[in-house]
Amino acid sequence: MEKRKELYSGKAKSVFTTDDDNLMVLSFRDDTSAFDGKKVEQLARKGAVNNQFNAFIMEKLAAAGIPTHFVRRLSSNESLVKRLSMIPVECVVRNIAAGSLCRRLGVEEGLALNPPTFEMFLKNDALGDPMINEYHVRSFGWAEPGQIEQMKVLTFKVNDILKQLFLDGGMLLVDYKLEFGVADGEILLGDEFSPDGCRLWDAETREKMDKDRFRQGLGGVVEAYEQVGQRLGMTFEY
Ligand code: ADP
Ligand code: UDP
């Protein structure tokens, strides 16, 4: 497999074509952004940590029956994935209230949500990723009804798998964002699962171990990500 030209450079990753039209390289950079790209910093080791963290989680999910784009890890900060036609919708499941849910509905951070909620946001930084519903997705043709249903089912299935995985490591999976895409007519989980796109709290102390450390200027961001990985039995190479 040969890496060719850069197709796209996002806020945290760059996407490269390969000599195989169906495969792409995701290159995880150290750039860290929040507030729709308004706060940006370079955090040493973050790209490598997120790439290896994502590889570990994608392999766990695939083993549990979730169809994903992940093929294999190529290096400390790069992975090979199936090329997807991305659906521009962020699927969010929340087990505990935090972040935009608290601001929107005026609830206290930490409130347990039974059952967990499901929300969708349009992936559009210029508009601040507005919240949307299934009718918007259908009316604007971002996905078909069957695909929306599948994304929802898969997002909840990921919750069952990962809630337990993190709990076994002494952590609470508060919420997370997934992105899906289509390859050969099939919906696959795309993008990444890392502490950049989820909230994780220590189960005892409720200390934040995710990107909220960056958003809130708490420091020790990458160190916290590394600790999450170590609690799951990962070792990182740089
Ligand atoms: P953003 O675009 O939000 O700034 P990133 O910096 O993470 O995010 O860039 C990665 C981009 O690659 C995202 O736009 C994501 O939707 C896209 N992407 C992720 N996985 C795939 C895939 N398998 N095929 C095509 N695009 C993908
Ligand atoms: N999230 C993300 N990318 C986004 C928006 C949200 O990965 O563009 C994740 C975020 O890290 C959290 C979950 O989705 O785990 C819910 O985020 P929320 O709606 O609370 O938004 P926030 O307050 O984090 O911007």
XYZ file of C-alpha atoms and ligand atoms in Angstrom:
290
model
C 0.000 0.000 0.000
C 1.374 3.364 -1.061
C 0.280 6.656 0.480
C -0.403 9.276 -2.192
C -1.870 12.768 -2.049
C -3.529 14.655 0.792
C -7.248 14.823 0.087
C -8.322 16.819 3.103
C -6.836 18.295 6.233
C -9.334 18.589 9.065
C -8.934 20.054 12.530
C -7.155 17.006 13.966
C -6.497 14.548 11.140
C -5.339 14.560 7.539
C -6.743 12.163 4.985
C -4.585 10.711 2.186
C -5.445 8.686 -0.904
C -3.574 5.434 -1.548
C -2.837 3.315 -4.628
C -6.120 1.518 -3.820
C -9.178 3.707 -4.554
C -11.113 2.005 -1.765
C -8.578 2.700 0.969
C -7.341 5.855 2.661
C -4.759 6.785 5.252
C -5.891 8.723 8.320
C -3.006 10.668 9.800
C -3.612 11.799 13.389
C -1.933 15.145 14.106
C -1.079 16.800 17.428
C -3.461 19.696 16.658
C -6.198 19.937 19.233
C -9.233 22.121 18.711
C -12.407 23.023 20.542
C -15.360 25.370 20.163
C -15.708 24.615 16.423
C -12.051 25.360 15.773
C -11.901 28.633 17.730
C -9.409 27.253 20.303
C -6.450 25.440 18.712
C -3.214 24.141 20.269
C -0.536 21.571 19.521
C -0.294 18.921 22.217
C 2.792 16.683 21.966
C 2.019 12.936 21.520
C -1.730 13.533 21.051
C -1.806 12.298 17.434
C -0.015 9.080 18.312
C -2.120 8.492 21.427
C -5.407 9.024 19.599
C -4.380 6.855 16.648
C -3.435 3.954 18.910
C -6.428 4.497 21.171
C -8.741 4.518 18.152
C -7.163 1.352 16.725
C -7.717 -0.436 20.041
C -11.371 0.661 20.292
C -12.182 -0.006 16.611
C -10.809 -3.537 16.977
C -12.921 -4.119 20.108
C -16.013 -2.833 18.316
C -15.376 -4.955 15.221
C -14.917 -8.030 17.434
C -18.319 -7.255 18.990
C -19.996 -7.083 15.561
C -19.926 -3.345 14.721
C -19.090 -2.782 11.027
C -16.233 -0.233 10.901
C -13.961 1.389 8.317
C -10.830 0.441 10.256
C -8.410 -1.835 8.413
C -5.127 -1.655 10.340
C -2.707 0.627 12.099
C 0.229 1.650 9.884
C 2.461 3.569 12.302
C 2.340 5.392 15.605
C 0.076 8.100 14.179
C -1.416 6.654 10.975
C -4.090 4.076 10.161
C -5.473 2.526 7.007
C -9.260 2.749 6.606
C -11.887 1.994 3.989
C -12.821 5.071 2.021
C -16.331 6.162 2.938
C -18.826 8.580 1.546
C -19.368 10.360 4.871
C -22.846 11.180 6.168
C -22.506 14.755 7.544
C -24.285 13.913 10.786
C -22.751 13.492 14.248
C -24.553 10.863 16.326
C -24.297 11.476 20.076
C -25.348 9.180 22.913
C -25.361 10.529 26.457
C -25.394 8.442 29.620
C -24.803 11.392 31.950
C -25.640 15.067 31.376
C -22.687 17.279 30.388
C -21.627 19.864 27.806
C -24.177 21.284 25.404
C -27.061 19.294 26.929
C -26.607 21.162 30.227
C -26.427 24.529 28.473
C -29.440 23.767 26.273
C -31.757 22.294 28.889
C -30.451 23.914 32.057
C -29.713 20.628 33.815
C -26.831 20.000 36.212
C -23.707 18.303 34.927
C -23.625 14.764 36.284
C -27.341 13.971 36.114
C -27.770 10.287 35.155
C -29.892 9.840 32.028
C -32.155 6.801 32.090
C -32.507 5.724 29.365
C -29.508 7.285 27.610
C -30.416 9.973 25.058
C -29.633 10.073 21.361
C -29.029 13.333 19.489
C -27.899 14.289 16.006
C -25.882 17.346 14.953
C -25.113 18.602 11.471
C -21.360 18.453 10.861
C -20.844 22.085 9.882
C -18.314 24.210 11.779
C -19.459 27.471 10.149
C -22.919 26.915 11.626
C -21.554 25.632 14.961
C -22.730 22.032 14.382
C -26.457 22.738 14.957
C -28.688 20.097 16.495
C -30.981 18.440 13.944
C -33.623 15.716 13.963
C -34.408 12.742 11.756
C -36.766 14.776 9.592
C -34.005 17.239 8.713
C -31.750 14.338 7.751
C -34.475 12.961 5.493
C -35.687 16.291 4.036
C -32.187 17.424 3.105
C -31.249 13.961 1.845
C -28.240 13.529 4.151
C -29.264 9.906 4.728
C -32.175 7.585 4.025
C -34.617 6.467 6.743
C -33.106 2.966 6.857
C -29.623 4.427 7.211
C -30.699 6.761 10.035
C -32.219 3.832 11.883
C -29.064 1.800 11.406
C -26.861 4.650 12.652
C -29.018 4.928 15.759
C -29.001 1.189 16.430
C -25.218 0.995 15.943
C -24.590 4.053 18.129
C -26.547 2.470 21.003
C -24.859 -0.890 20.452
C -21.483 0.874 20.753
C -22.756 2.252 24.086
C -23.445 -1.234 25.455
C -19.962 -2.397 24.451
C -17.947 0.636 25.530
C -19.813 1.543 28.730
C -18.777 -1.828 30.156
C -15.243 -1.663 28.737
C -14.588 1.700 30.405
C -16.343 0.683 33.622
C -14.001 -2.303 33.863
C -11.190 0.282 33.798
C -12.833 2.347 36.542
C -14.279 4.992 34.209
C -17.729 6.305 33.315
C -18.552 6.818 29.634
C -20.509 10.073 29.941
C -21.181 10.759 26.250
C -19.596 10.350 22.822
C -19.909 11.282 19.166
C -19.803 8.872 16.235
C -19.693 9.493 12.491
C -20.837 7.046 9.849
C -20.312 6.690 6.127
C -21.232 4.420 3.266
C -19.030 1.995 1.318
C -20.522 -0.424 -1.228
C -24.005 0.504 -0.021
C -23.208 -0.480 3.556
C -23.208 1.802 6.617
C -19.854 1.638 8.427
C -18.618 3.391 11.546
C -16.043 5.943 10.387
C -13.777 8.645 11.746
C -12.359 7.925 15.220
C -13.234 6.996 18.770
C -10.823 8.664 21.180
C -10.953 10.888 24.270
C -11.197 13.813 21.799
C -14.760 12.787 20.927
C -16.149 11.432 24.160
C -16.361 12.268 27.851
C -14.819 9.918 30.392
C -14.827 10.431 34.149
C -13.037 8.516 36.848
C -15.816 6.378 38.344
C -14.821 7.199 41.940
C -13.682 10.821 41.868
C -15.497 11.915 38.667
C -12.244 13.556 37.558
C -12.406 14.452 33.843
C -10.096 12.350 31.650
C -11.125 13.608 28.206
C -11.093 16.679 25.964
C -12.942 18.740 28.572
C -9.479 19.070 30.166
C -8.527 21.033 27.031
C -11.844 22.896 26.666
C -11.737 23.986 30.319
C -7.970 24.636 30.489
C -7.432 22.009 33.200
C -4.047 20.871 31.804
C -2.649 17.328 31.649
C -4.717 16.589 28.541
C -2.557 13.996 26.791
C -1.455 12.544 30.140
C -5.130 11.904 30.943
C -5.699 10.239 27.537
C -2.655 8.037 28.183
C -4.012 7.102 31.583
C -7.351 6.115 30.061
C -5.504 3.860 27.605
C -3.330 2.364 30.317
C -6.399 1.556 32.407
C -7.720 -0.395 29.386
C -4.424 -2.287 29.155
C -2.890 -0.314 26.292
C 0.763 0.599 25.907
C 1.636 3.457 23.579
C 4.562 3.758 21.173
C 5.818 7.125 19.929
P -12.925 17.678 11.005
O -13.259 17.470 9.571
O -14.157 17.672 11.877
O -12.056 18.858 11.253
P -10.795 15.668 11.367
O -9.658 16.598 11.514
O -10.858 14.532 12.300
O -12.218 16.365 11.523
O -10.751 15.194 9.876
C -11.028 13.920 9.471
C -12.062 13.972 8.375
O -12.088 12.728 7.700
C -13.466 14.216 8.913
O -14.103 15.183 8.107
C -14.144 12.864 8.768
O -15.526 12.996 8.529
C -13.424 12.276 7.582
N -13.369 10.813 7.574
C -13.194 9.985 8.627
N -13.166 8.703 8.253
C -13.319 8.689 6.896
C -13.386 7.659 5.908
N -13.260 6.371 6.240
N -13.566 8.031 4.622
C -13.693 9.348 4.280
N -13.614 10.363 5.168
C -13.438 10.048 6.460
N -18.339 16.002 20.160
C -17.370 15.816 19.196
N -17.299 16.669 18.139
C -18.145 17.712 17.992
C -19.150 17.908 18.975
C -19.208 17.036 20.048
O -16.589 14.874 19.284
O -18.044 18.459 17.007
C -18.445 15.066 21.287
C -17.992 15.703 22.593
O -16.615 15.452 22.840
C -18.861 14.998 23.612
C -20.145 14.664 22.838
O -19.806 14.723 21.463
O -18.269 13.790 24.016
C -21.281 15.631 23.132
O -20.806 16.936 22.926
P -21.722 18.206 23.317
O -22.935 18.225 22.462
O -21.931 18.220 24.783
O -20.862 19.440 22.828
P -19.673 20.228 23.516
O -20.211 20.937 24.694
O -18.670 19.181 23.873
O -19.214 21.117 22.410
